[in-house]
Short mmCIF file of C-alpha atoms and ligand atoms in Angstrom, two decimals:
data_model
loop_
_atom_site.label_atom_id
_atom_site.label_comp_id
_atom_site.label_asym_id
_atom_site.label_seq_id
_atom_site.Cartn_x
_atom_site.Cartn_y
_atom_site.Cartn_z
CA MET A 1 -3.14 -36.13 122.96
CA SER A 2 -5.94 -38.54 122.05
CA LYS A 3 -6.68 -41.82 123.80
CA MET A 4 -8.22 -45.11 122.74
CA ILE A 5 -11.69 -46.15 123.87
CA ILE A 6 -11.83 -49.61 125.42
CA ASP A 7 -14.63 -50.88 127.65
CA GLY A 8 -16.06 -47.39 128.06
CA GLN A 9 -12.72 -45.90 129.22
CA ARG A 10 -10.29 -43.49 127.61
CA VAL A 11 -7.00 -45.38 127.75
CA ASP A 12 -3.36 -45.26 126.67
CA SER A 13 -1.70 -48.21 124.99
CA SER A 14 -0.61 -51.07 127.29
CA ASP A 15 3.06 -50.16 126.83
CA GLY A 16 2.54 -46.39 126.79
CA LEU A 17 3.88 -45.88 123.25
CA VAL A 18 2.37 -43.25 120.95
CA ILE A 19 2.32 -42.35 117.24
CA ASP A 20 2.82 -38.77 116.08
CA VAL A 21 -0.13 -37.22 114.25
CA ILE A 22 0.97 -35.07 111.31
CA CYS A 23 -1.01 -32.28 109.68
CA PRO A 24 -0.85 -32.90 105.89
CA SER A 25 -0.98 -29.15 105.15
CA ASP A 26 2.41 -28.40 106.70
CA GLY A 27 3.93 -31.77 107.56
CA GLN A 28 4.13 -30.80 111.26
CA VAL A 29 3.32 -33.01 114.27
CA PHE A 30 0.44 -31.56 116.27
CA THR A 31 -0.67 -34.33 118.63
CA THR A 32 -0.27 -38.06 119.30
CA ILE A 33 -2.42 -41.18 119.37
CA PRO A 34 -1.72 -44.36 121.34
CA ARG A 35 0.15 -47.12 119.52
CA GLY A 36 -2.20 -49.96 120.46
CA THR A 37 -0.77 -53.44 120.98
CA ALA A 38 -2.05 -57.01 120.71
CA THR A 39 -2.77 -56.75 124.45
CA ASP A 40 -5.01 -53.73 123.83
CA VAL A 41 -6.82 -55.53 121.00
CA ASP A 42 -7.37 -58.48 123.33
CA ARG A 43 -8.84 -56.19 125.99
CA ALA A 44 -11.13 -54.56 123.43
CA VAL A 45 -12.38 -57.89 122.04
CA ASN A 46 -12.99 -59.19 125.59
CA ALA A 47 -14.85 -55.98 126.51
CA ALA A 48 -16.99 -56.32 123.39
CA ARG A 49 -17.76 -59.96 124.20
CA ALA A 50 -18.67 -59.06 127.78
CA SER A 51 -21.00 -56.29 126.62
CA LEU A 52 -22.92 -58.80 124.47
CA SER A 53 -23.71 -60.93 127.49
CA GLY A 54 -24.08 -57.80 129.65
CA ALA A 55 -25.80 -54.44 129.30
CA TRP A 56 -25.54 -54.02 125.50
CA GLY A 57 -26.95 -57.48 124.76
CA LYS A 58 -30.07 -56.60 126.77
CA VAL A 59 -30.91 -53.38 124.93
CA PRO A 60 -34.00 -54.00 122.76
CA ALA A 61 -33.88 -53.16 119.06
CA PHE A 62 -35.91 -49.94 119.27
CA GLU A 63 -33.67 -48.66 122.09
CA ARG A 64 -30.57 -49.42 120.03
CA GLY A 65 -32.17 -47.34 117.31
CA ARG A 66 -32.83 -44.48 119.73
CA LEU A 67 -29.23 -44.55 120.95
CA LEU A 68 -27.98 -44.28 117.36
CA MET A 69 -30.40 -41.40 116.72
CA LYS A 70 -29.07 -39.65 119.83
CA LEU A 71 -25.53 -40.20 118.60
CA SER A 72 -26.52 -38.75 115.22
CA GLN A 73 -27.80 -35.62 116.99
CA ALA A 74 -24.69 -35.44 119.19
CA VAL A 75 -22.53 -35.50 116.04
CA LEU A 76 -24.53 -32.59 114.59
CA ASP A 77 -24.32 -30.74 117.92
CA HIS A 78 -20.50 -31.05 117.64
CA LEU A 79 -20.36 -30.33 113.91
CA ASP A 80 -17.84 -27.49 114.17
CA GLU A 81 -15.52 -29.35 116.53
CA LEU A 82 -15.60 -32.57 114.47
CA THR A 83 -15.14 -30.64 111.23
CA ASP A 84 -12.02 -28.95 112.63
CA LEU A 85 -10.59 -32.27 113.79
CA GLU A 86 -11.25 -33.99 110.47
CA ALA A 87 -9.82 -31.11 108.43
CA ARG A 88 -6.67 -30.87 110.56
CA ASP A 89 -6.08 -34.62 110.60
CA THR A 90 -6.62 -35.26 106.88
CA GLY A 91 -6.10 -31.87 105.18
CA LYS A 92 -9.64 -31.80 103.75
CA PRO A 93 -11.07 -28.39 102.85
CA MET A 94 -13.40 -27.24 105.65
CA ALA A 95 -16.58 -27.47 103.55
CA PHE A 96 -15.65 -30.98 102.50
CA ALA A 97 -14.86 -32.07 106.07
CA ARG A 98 -18.14 -30.54 107.21
CA ASN A 99 -20.01 -32.57 104.61
CA ASP A 100 -18.25 -35.76 105.77
CA ILE A 101 -19.37 -35.16 109.36
CA THR A 102 -22.92 -34.48 108.20
CA VAL A 103 -22.90 -37.76 106.28
CA LEU A 104 -21.62 -39.51 109.41
CA ALA A 105 -24.64 -38.17 111.33
CA ARG A 106 -26.88 -39.36 108.50
CA TYR A 107 -25.49 -42.91 108.82
CA PHE A 108 -26.39 -43.05 112.50
CA GLU A 109 -29.82 -41.62 111.70
CA PHE A 110 -30.51 -44.02 108.83
CA TYR A 111 -29.40 -47.15 110.69
CA GLY A 112 -30.97 -45.93 113.93
CA GLY A 113 -34.24 -45.88 112.03
CA GLY A 114 -33.57 -49.37 110.67
CA ALA A 115 -32.67 -51.08 113.97
CA ASP A 116 -36.23 -52.31 114.72
CA LYS A 117 -37.31 -52.82 111.12
CA VAL A 118 -35.41 -55.94 110.15
CA HIS A 119 -38.01 -58.62 110.73
CA GLY A 120 -37.91 -62.40 110.66
CA GLN A 121 -40.11 -64.96 108.95
CA THR A 122 -42.34 -67.89 109.70
CA ILE A 123 -42.23 -70.79 107.27
CA PRO A 124 -45.08 -73.25 106.54
CA PHE A 125 -43.65 -76.74 107.22
CA LEU A 126 -44.92 -80.17 108.32
CA ASN A 127 -48.16 -80.53 110.28
CA ASP A 128 -47.75 -79.65 113.99
CA TYR A 129 -44.53 -77.76 113.38
CA ALA A 130 -43.87 -74.04 113.74
CA VAL A 131 -40.80 -72.57 112.12
CA GLN A 132 -39.46 -69.12 112.88
CA VAL A 133 -36.47 -67.52 111.25
CA VAL A 134 -35.03 -64.87 113.58
CA ARG A 135 -32.33 -62.28 112.91
CA GLU A 136 -29.44 -62.26 115.35
CA PRO A 137 -26.25 -60.24 115.66
CA LEU A 138 -23.04 -61.83 114.41
CA GLY A 139 -21.34 -61.15 117.75
CA VAL A 140 -18.10 -59.19 118.00
CA THR A 141 -17.47 -57.39 114.73
CA ALA A 142 -14.06 -56.01 113.73
CA HIS A 143 -13.87 -52.93 111.51
CA ILE A 144 -10.55 -51.99 109.88
CA LEU A 145 -10.86 -48.56 108.27
CA PRO A 146 -8.82 -46.49 105.77
CA TRP A 147 -7.65 -42.90 106.18
CA ASN A 148 -9.44 -41.27 103.25
CA TYR A 149 -12.89 -40.77 104.80
CA PRO A 150 -12.47 -41.65 108.48
CA ALA A 151 -15.76 -40.18 109.72
CA GLN A 152 -17.85 -41.47 106.81
CA MET A 153 -16.26 -44.91 107.00
CA LEU A 154 -16.97 -45.12 110.71
CA GLY A 155 -20.65 -44.40 110.11
CA ARG A 156 -20.92 -46.68 107.12
CA SER A 157 -19.28 -49.66 108.77
CA VAL A 158 -20.18 -49.32 112.44
CA ALA A 159 -23.74 -47.90 112.43
CA PRO A 160 -25.38 -50.98 110.82
CA ALA A 161 -23.33 -53.28 113.08
CA LEU A 162 -24.53 -51.51 116.23
CA ALA A 163 -28.09 -51.28 114.89
CA MET A 164 -28.18 -55.09 114.63
CA GLY A 165 -26.82 -55.49 118.18
CA ASN A 166 -23.23 -56.44 117.49
CA ALA A 167 -20.40 -55.26 119.74
CA VAL A 168 -17.74 -53.47 117.75
CA VAL A 169 -13.96 -53.11 117.73
CA VAL A 170 -12.60 -50.49 115.31
CA LYS A 171 -9.01 -50.14 114.09
CA PRO A 172 -8.83 -46.80 112.28
CA ALA A 173 -5.92 -45.99 109.95
CA GLU A 174 -2.97 -44.53 111.85
CA ASP A 175 -3.19 -41.41 109.66
CA ALA A 176 -6.78 -40.56 110.54
CA CYS A 177 -8.12 -41.41 113.99
CA LEU A 178 -9.11 -38.16 115.65
CA SER A 179 -12.74 -37.75 114.56
CA ILE A 180 -13.35 -41.46 115.18
CA ILE A 181 -12.08 -41.27 118.76
CA ARG A 182 -14.18 -38.19 119.44
CA VAL A 183 -17.34 -39.82 118.08
CA ALA A 184 -16.75 -42.86 120.30
CA GLU A 185 -16.54 -40.46 123.28
CA LEU A 186 -19.85 -38.92 122.23
CA ALA A 187 -21.37 -42.41 121.97
CA LEU A 188 -20.53 -42.98 125.64
CA GLU A 189 -22.00 -39.57 126.54
CA VAL A 190 -25.34 -40.41 124.90
CA GLY A 191 -25.50 -43.68 126.84
CA LEU A 192 -24.08 -46.43 124.63
CA PRO A 193 -23.09 -49.14 127.14
CA ALA A 194 -19.38 -49.71 127.82
CA GLY A 195 -17.81 -52.27 125.50
CA ALA A 196 -20.34 -51.86 122.66
CA LEU A 197 -17.99 -49.59 120.68
CA ASN A 198 -14.23 -49.90 121.21
CA ILE A 199 -11.54 -48.01 119.30
CA VAL A 200 -8.00 -49.37 119.19
CA THR A 201 -5.59 -47.03 117.43
CA GLY A 202 -2.18 -48.17 116.21
CA LEU A 203 -0.19 -49.52 113.30
CA GLY A 204 -1.75 -51.78 110.69
CA GLU A 205 0.84 -54.51 111.08
CA GLU A 206 0.48 -54.45 114.89
CA ALA A 207 -3.03 -53.53 116.07
CA GLY A 208 -4.65 -54.24 112.68
CA ALA A 209 -3.03 -57.66 112.34
CA ALA A 210 -3.82 -58.51 115.97
CA LEU A 211 -7.49 -57.65 115.40
CA SER A 212 -7.91 -59.51 112.12
CA THR A 213 -6.32 -62.67 113.55
CA HIS A 214 -8.05 -62.54 116.94
CA PRO A 215 -9.97 -65.78 117.61
CA GLY A 216 -12.63 -63.87 119.57
CA ILE A 217 -14.10 -61.96 116.61
CA ASN A 218 -17.04 -63.16 114.50
CA PHE A 219 -16.83 -60.90 111.46
CA ILE A 220 -14.40 -58.53 109.75
CA SER A 221 -15.39 -55.49 107.72
CA PHE A 222 -12.26 -54.30 105.91
CA THR A 223 -12.01 -51.17 103.81
CA GLY A 224 -8.64 -50.35 102.30
CA SER A 225 -6.09 -51.52 99.77
CA ASN A 226 -6.20 -54.80 97.87
CA GLU A 227 -2.87 -55.93 99.25
CA VAL A 228 -3.91 -55.64 102.89
CA GLY A 229 -7.47 -56.81 102.14
CA ILE A 230 -6.22 -60.14 100.83
CA HIS A 231 -4.11 -60.51 103.97
CA VAL A 232 -7.13 -59.79 106.14
CA GLN A 233 -9.31 -62.28 104.27
CA GLN A 234 -6.66 -64.94 104.83
CA ALA A 235 -6.73 -64.15 108.55
CA ALA A 236 -10.53 -64.39 108.52
CA ALA A 237 -10.28 -67.79 106.84
CA VAL A 238 -8.06 -69.13 109.62
CA ASN A 239 -10.80 -68.34 112.15
CA ALA A 240 -13.58 -69.31 109.67
CA VAL A 241 -15.29 -65.93 110.05
CA LYS A 242 -17.15 -63.93 107.45
CA CYS A 243 -15.29 -61.00 105.95
CA THR A 244 -16.35 -58.21 103.62
CA LEU A 245 -13.77 -56.39 101.52
CA GLU A 246 -14.25 -52.85 100.21
CA LEU A 247 -11.10 -52.30 98.16
CA GLY A 248 -9.74 -50.06 95.45
CA GLY A 249 -11.15 -48.92 92.13
CA LYS A 250 -10.39 -47.50 88.70
CA SER A 251 -13.85 -46.28 87.83
CA ALA A 252 -14.70 -45.26 84.27
CA HIS A 253 -16.88 -42.53 82.85
CA VAL A 254 -18.17 -43.29 79.37
CA VAL A 255 -19.11 -40.14 77.46
CA PHE A 256 -21.14 -40.63 74.25
CA ASP A 257 -21.46 -38.03 71.54
CA ASP A 258 -25.10 -37.28 72.44
CA ALA A 259 -24.25 -36.44 76.08
CA ASN A 260 -24.66 -33.08 77.75
CA MET A 261 -20.95 -32.18 77.63
CA GLU A 262 -21.12 -29.34 80.15
CA ARG A 263 -22.93 -31.41 82.77
CA ALA A 264 -20.51 -34.30 82.25
CA ALA A 265 -17.46 -32.03 82.46
CA VAL A 266 -18.63 -30.47 85.73
CA ALA A 267 -19.30 -33.81 87.43
CA ILE A 268 -16.17 -35.52 86.07
CA SER A 269 -13.89 -32.66 87.17
CA LYS A 270 -15.43 -32.50 90.61
CA GLY A 271 -15.39 -36.29 91.02
CA ILE A 272 -11.63 -36.64 90.49
CA VAL A 273 -10.41 -33.69 92.55
CA ALA A 274 -12.81 -34.33 95.46
CA ASN A 275 -10.75 -35.43 98.47
CA THR A 276 -7.66 -34.81 96.29
CA GLY A 277 -8.49 -37.92 94.28
CA GLN A 278 -8.12 -40.11 97.37
CA THR A 279 -11.49 -41.73 96.88
CA CYS A 280 -12.02 -45.41 96.13
CA THR A 281 -14.81 -44.49 93.71
CA ALA A 282 -12.93 -41.66 91.99
CA GLY A 283 -13.87 -41.61 88.30
CA SER A 284 -10.26 -41.63 87.18
CA ARG A 285 -10.70 -42.78 83.55
CA VAL A 286 -12.79 -40.97 80.97
CA LEU A 287 -13.65 -42.87 77.80
CA VAL A 288 -14.84 -40.35 75.22
CA GLN A 289 -16.50 -41.14 71.88
CA ARG A 290 -14.23 -39.96 69.10
CA GLY A 291 -16.89 -37.79 67.43
CA CYS A 292 -17.25 -35.58 70.52
CA TYR A 293 -13.68 -35.79 71.81
CA ASP A 294 -12.71 -32.19 71.04
CA ARG A 295 -16.02 -30.80 72.26
CA PHE A 296 -15.73 -32.74 75.50
CA MET A 297 -12.09 -31.70 76.07
CA LYS A 298 -13.06 -28.07 75.63
CA ALA A 299 -15.83 -28.39 78.21
CA LEU A 300 -13.47 -30.27 80.54
CA GLU A 301 -10.75 -27.63 80.19
CA LYS A 302 -13.19 -24.91 81.19
CA GLU A 303 -14.06 -26.72 84.42
CA PHE A 304 -10.89 -28.55 85.30
CA SER A 305 -8.40 -25.72 84.79
CA LYS A 306 -10.10 -23.84 87.66
CA LYS A 307 -9.43 -26.64 90.15
CA THR A 308 -7.11 -25.51 92.91
CA ALA A 309 -5.53 -27.24 95.90
CA GLY A 310 -5.05 -25.38 99.18
CA THR A 311 -5.15 -25.67 102.95
CA PRO A 312 -8.40 -26.56 104.78
CA GLU A 313 -8.86 -22.88 105.71
CA MET A 314 -8.57 -21.76 102.07
CA ASP A 315 -11.51 -24.08 101.44
CA LEU A 316 -10.78 -24.68 97.75
CA ASP A 317 -11.49 -27.66 95.49
CA CYS A 318 -9.08 -29.98 97.24
CA GLY A 319 -6.46 -30.16 99.96
CA PRO A 320 -3.03 -31.79 100.24
CA LEU A 321 -2.51 -35.56 99.94
CA ILE A 322 -2.64 -37.41 103.25
CA ASN A 323 1.07 -38.11 103.84
CA GLU A 324 4.55 -38.13 102.36
CA ALA A 325 4.25 -41.70 101.02
CA GLN A 326 1.08 -40.80 99.13
CA PHE A 327 2.72 -37.60 97.84
CA LYS A 328 5.65 -39.61 96.44
CA ARG A 329 3.32 -42.24 94.98
CA VAL A 330 1.22 -39.70 93.06
CA ASN A 331 4.33 -37.92 91.78
CA ARG A 332 5.71 -41.28 90.59
CA TYR A 333 2.56 -41.74 88.50
CA ILE A 334 2.90 -38.23 87.08
CA ASP A 335 6.48 -39.06 86.02
CA LEU A 336 5.33 -42.39 84.61
CA GLY A 337 2.68 -40.62 82.50
CA ALA A 338 5.45 -38.57 80.90
CA GLN A 339 7.65 -41.66 80.40
CA GLU A 340 4.77 -43.51 78.73
CA GLY A 341 4.33 -40.59 76.35
CA LEU A 342 0.92 -39.46 77.62
CA LYS A 343 0.14 -35.84 76.96
CA VAL A 344 -0.70 -33.39 79.74
CA GLU A 345 -3.88 -31.76 78.44
CA ILE A 346 -5.12 -29.67 81.37
CA GLU A 347 -3.64 -28.55 84.67
CA GLY A 348 -5.18 -27.06 87.75
CA ARG A 349 -2.99 -25.35 90.33
CA VAL A 350 -1.79 -25.19 93.90
CA ALA A 351 -2.86 -21.97 95.64
CA GLU A 352 -0.22 -19.41 96.52
CA GLY A 353 0.68 -19.24 100.18
CA VAL A 354 0.34 -22.92 101.10
CA PRO A 355 2.88 -23.94 103.79
CA PRO A 356 6.15 -25.31 102.34
CA GLY A 357 6.01 -28.74 104.05
CA GLY A 358 2.50 -29.64 102.80
CA TYR A 359 1.75 -32.57 100.48
CA PHE A 360 0.15 -30.56 97.66
CA VAL A 361 -0.04 -31.63 94.01
CA ARG A 362 -1.52 -29.88 90.98
CA PRO A 363 -4.67 -31.56 89.61
CA MET A 364 -3.89 -32.89 86.10
CA VAL A 365 -5.57 -34.40 83.04
CA PHE A 366 -3.51 -36.69 80.81
CA SER A 367 -4.72 -37.95 77.46
CA ALA A 368 -3.82 -41.35 76.03
CA PRO A 369 -4.28 -42.33 72.37
CA ARG A 370 -5.24 -45.92 73.33
CA HIS A 371 -6.34 -47.70 76.51
CA GLU A 372 -2.77 -48.79 77.18
CA SER A 373 -1.08 -47.20 80.15
CA ARG A 374 -0.53 -48.04 83.79
CA LEU A 375 -2.26 -44.73 84.51
CA LEU A 376 -5.39 -46.29 83.02
CA THR A 377 -5.34 -49.55 84.93
CA GLU A 378 -3.73 -48.82 88.33
CA GLU A 379 -5.33 -46.88 91.18
CA ILE A 380 -3.34 -43.63 91.58
CA PHE A 381 -5.30 -42.14 94.50
CA GLY A 382 -4.55 -38.57 93.47
CA PRO A 383 -6.27 -35.80 91.43
CA ILE A 384 -5.11 -37.28 88.11
CA LEU A 385 -7.55 -37.96 85.30
CA VAL A 386 -6.80 -39.80 82.04
CA THR A 387 -8.92 -39.43 78.90
CA VAL A 388 -8.96 -41.90 76.03
CA PRO A 389 -11.08 -42.06 72.85
CA PHE A 390 -13.34 -44.92 71.70
CA ASP A 391 -15.51 -45.50 68.61
CA THR A 392 -18.40 -47.89 69.28
CA GLU A 393 -20.66 -48.70 72.23
CA ALA A 394 -19.35 -52.27 72.34
CA GLU A 395 -15.78 -50.98 72.50
CA ALA A 396 -16.72 -48.58 75.29
CA ILE A 397 -18.10 -51.41 77.43
CA GLU A 398 -15.06 -53.56 76.74
CA LEU A 399 -12.65 -50.78 77.73
CA ALA A 400 -14.67 -49.79 80.78
CA ASN A 401 -14.28 -53.39 81.97
CA ALA A 402 -10.59 -53.61 81.05
CA THR A 403 -9.17 -53.28 84.57
CA SER A 404 -9.04 -55.71 87.47
CA TYR A 405 -11.35 -53.42 89.47
CA GLY A 406 -15.13 -53.00 89.46
CA LEU A 407 -16.39 -50.44 91.95
CA MET A 408 -18.29 -47.65 90.20
CA ALA A 409 -18.95 -46.46 86.65
CA ALA A 410 -20.92 -43.79 84.84
CA VAL A 411 -22.56 -43.48 81.45
CA TRP A 412 -23.20 -40.08 79.88
CA SER A 413 -25.78 -40.17 77.07
CA GLU A 414 -29.27 -38.91 76.33
CA ASN A 415 -30.25 -42.20 74.66
CA GLY A 416 -32.35 -44.21 77.13
CA SER A 417 -31.80 -47.66 75.64
CA ARG A 418 -28.08 -47.05 75.43
CA GLN A 419 -27.97 -45.85 79.05
CA THR A 420 -29.43 -49.15 80.24
CA ARG A 421 -27.44 -51.36 77.87
CA VAL A 422 -24.17 -49.80 78.94
CA ALA A 423 -25.11 -49.73 82.64
CA ARG A 424 -25.96 -53.43 82.49
CA GLY A 425 -22.78 -54.22 80.56
CA MET A 426 -20.35 -52.52 82.91
CA GLN A 427 -18.77 -54.59 85.70
CA ALA A 428 -19.26 -52.42 88.78
CA GLY A 429 -21.15 -52.38 92.06
CA GLN A 430 -22.78 -49.03 91.27
CA VAL A 431 -23.44 -47.36 87.93
CA TYR A 432 -24.54 -43.74 87.54
CA ILE A 433 -26.41 -42.40 84.54
CA ASN A 434 -25.82 -38.71 83.77
CA SER A 435 -24.47 -38.06 87.27
CA PHE A 436 -21.69 -39.27 89.51
CA GLY A 437 -21.27 -39.87 93.25
CA ALA A 438 -24.33 -37.86 94.25
CA GLY A 439 -22.96 -37.15 97.74
CA GLY A 440 -22.73 -39.90 100.31
CA GLY A 441 -25.54 -42.13 99.10
CA VAL A 442 -26.16 -43.57 102.55
CA GLU A 443 -29.35 -45.30 101.32
CA LEU A 444 -27.77 -46.91 98.24
CA PRO A 445 -26.26 -50.42 98.35
CA PHE A 446 -22.57 -50.15 97.57
CA GLY A 447 -19.59 -52.44 97.06
CA GLY A 448 -17.33 -53.96 94.48
CA VAL A 449 -16.97 -56.77 92.01
CA LYS A 450 -13.69 -58.32 90.81
CA HIS A 451 -10.69 -56.97 92.76
CA SER A 452 -12.75 -54.14 94.24
CA GLY A 453 -13.94 -56.67 96.80
CA HIS A 454 -17.16 -58.31 97.91
CA GLY A 455 -19.95 -57.74 100.36
CA ARG A 456 -22.29 -54.76 100.37
CA GLU A 457 -22.45 -51.73 102.64
CA LYS A 458 -24.79 -48.73 102.77
CA GLY A 459 -28.54 -49.08 102.38
CA PHE A 460 -30.73 -51.63 104.09
CA ILE A 461 -28.64 -54.50 102.77
CA ALA A 462 -25.89 -53.67 105.31
CA LEU A 463 -28.25 -54.63 108.13
CA GLU A 464 -28.44 -58.09 106.59
CA GLU A 465 -24.67 -58.27 106.05
CA MET A 466 -24.10 -57.37 109.70
CA SER A 467 -26.42 -60.04 111.09
CA THR A 468 -27.27 -63.69 110.64
CA VAL A 469 -30.43 -65.80 110.80
CA LYS A 470 -31.34 -68.59 113.14
CA THR A 471 -34.07 -71.06 112.17
CA ILE A 472 -36.10 -72.40 115.11
CA ILE A 473 -38.15 -75.52 114.38
CA GLN A 474 -40.78 -76.41 116.98
CA TYR A 475 -42.98 -79.50 117.19
CA TYR A 476 -46.18 -78.63 119.04
CA GLY A 477 -48.37 -81.72 118.44
P1 LIG B 501 -4.55 -49.79 103.65
O1 LIG B 501 -3.13 -49.44 103.67
O2 LIG B 501 -4.95 -51.12 103.12
O3 LIG B 501 -5.07 -49.65 105.15
C1 LIG B 501 -6.40 -49.93 105.50
C2 LIG B 501 -6.44 -50.30 106.97
O4 LIG B 501 -5.77 -51.56 107.17
C3 LIG B 501 -5.74 -49.30 107.88
O5 LIG B 501 -6.44 -49.22 109.10
C4 LIG B 501 -4.38 -49.97 108.08
O6 LIG B 501 -3.73 -49.52 109.24
C5 LIG B 501 -4.80 -51.41 108.19
N1 LIG B 501 -3.73 -52.39 107.99
C6 LIG B 501 -2.52 -52.22 107.38
N2 LIG B 501 -1.81 -53.36 107.41
C7 LIG B 501 -2.58 -54.29 108.05
C8 LIG B 501 -2.40 -55.66 108.39
N3 LIG B 501 -1.28 -56.32 108.07
N4 LIG B 501 -3.40 -56.29 109.02
C9 LIG B 501 -4.55 -55.66 109.32
N5 LIG B 501 -4.76 -54.35 109.06
C10 LIG B 501 -3.79 -53.67 108.42
O7 LIG B 501 -5.44 -48.73 102.86
P2 LIG B 501 -5.35 -47.15 102.97
O8 LIG B 501 -4.08 -46.73 102.31
O9 LIG B 501 -5.62 -46.72 104.36
O10 LIG B 501 -6.60 -46.70 102.09
C11 LIG B 501 -6.54 -46.52 100.72
C12 LIG B 501 -7.15 -47.71 100.00
O11 LIG B 501 -8.45 -47.96 100.50
C13 LIG B 501 -7.33 -47.46 98.53
O12 LIG B 501 -6.96 -48.60 97.79
C14 LIG B 501 -8.83 -47.22 98.40
O13 LIG B 501 -9.35 -47.48 97.13
C15 LIG B 501 -9.37 -48.13 99.43
N6 LIG B 501 -10.72 -47.72 99.85
C16 LIG B 501 -11.79 -48.47 99.44
C17 LIG B 501 -13.08 -48.09 99.79
C18 LIG B 501 -14.27 -48.87 99.34
O14 LIG B 501 -15.34 -48.65 99.87
N7 LIG B 501 -14.16 -49.78 98.38
C19 LIG B 501 -13.26 -46.94 100.57
C20 LIG B 501 -12.16 -46.21 100.96
C21 LIG B 501 -10.88 -46.62 100.60
P3 LIG B 501 -2.58 -48.37 109.11
O15 LIG B 501 -3.13 -47.31 108.24
O16 LIG B 501 -2.40 -47.94 110.50
O17 LIG B 501 -1.40 -49.06 108.51
MG1 LIG B 502 -3.41 -37.16 110.00
#
């Protein structure tokens, strides 16, 4: 039975209610988390505020950095334990969960190193005036996280906020809290002052809504669905606070006839089954130049048909989906593909011996004759790929941009000018050339355009997003 972390204490919810935690591999309840209330959110925000004027607010930048480095090491010291928790909670294959925890440690390391390296400015002004521009924390920052990469999202969102001296309140998704709670416990063990990092677990419409509407917060970092993101931005507007939105995606690969087909097929197959397709940046559409369509499909078949879903312990290409609702959603899209007349080109499989109650689906590739299908414009969040042919470069760019999203994209070609033209033409926050995803990418600025959201995380830019500047103008004549 896990507890929340508020003001340095492990606590139950104010009314004692809990939420069952279900293992996605077998559908069985294995522990509980507190169902946090508006009262708990209020306590967490007050604790965060108090820490800013108390112990945490007095920690100098280089010491904040050292604390984050210590937390990074503590995460690595507990790698096995955190991997087990993450795999059990989300169904991720063990190797995948292990990688997520390693990336989490890397976030604390990267931003720990950055804490004392964001410097201010002096500005030449009128005679007898000195002007300094100093960086300051935003204050109390709220972080509402999704269930697909709980550990990575915690690191990505919270590490830069703490590095810049903010006090943090996190609302993890109700389906994936366990690693986050454990990391917050480790943060206390390495000496992070009480109140600097608070975790309130609970339901989105209760704890999440209470946090996003709380008048005591100064910033909201939201990662999740478009529907809820818009809601959260409206709540931020009521309190006139800054809000960043990291939302969904429908990322396109564009494969030209001069591409290395084998390399593309390996990366594209891996990129859609990773995390069972439950990745905001999943490359879920493949636009293939007509002249190489058959060659590409052959290379894809060779890779994709091997993809197998199983339990975390089986450690295969992907696990189950996160919950029953997601299982039904992905199956609805599979049915819709058939109704729309799309052809199933390639299928992976579900391993024999998976428990009967698990949320497993077979990885699948559909082909569409034209870029006209809901499977090509809507985020499925499952291991479902759709291929579609194109003729010219201009058409490829137009089709790549033909969804409301704009998170990630990839161009596969050996022609250097074309690589850059297409990369510049695609509407996305990140574009890969002859690769995709490249594992974590902690150092690389990341975020969306269009309905994929706004604001940037990862990289040094997050330290700027999670802080503000004050301009001090002094007359000394
Ligand atoms: P979600 O349903 O929007 O939930 C995200 C978070 O918001 C959860 O903590 C949820 O809590 C909370 N929430 C729900 N209703 C709320 C409300 N009324 N007020 C405040 N908070 C509320 O998203 P999800 O299903 O967890 O995640 C999948 C989505 O996230 C996909 O669309 C994916 O593309 C996107 N995503 C984007 C990125 C990115 O970087 N762009 C990264 C990862 C995921 P509960 O879960 O407890 O309801
Ligand atoms: Mg779970």
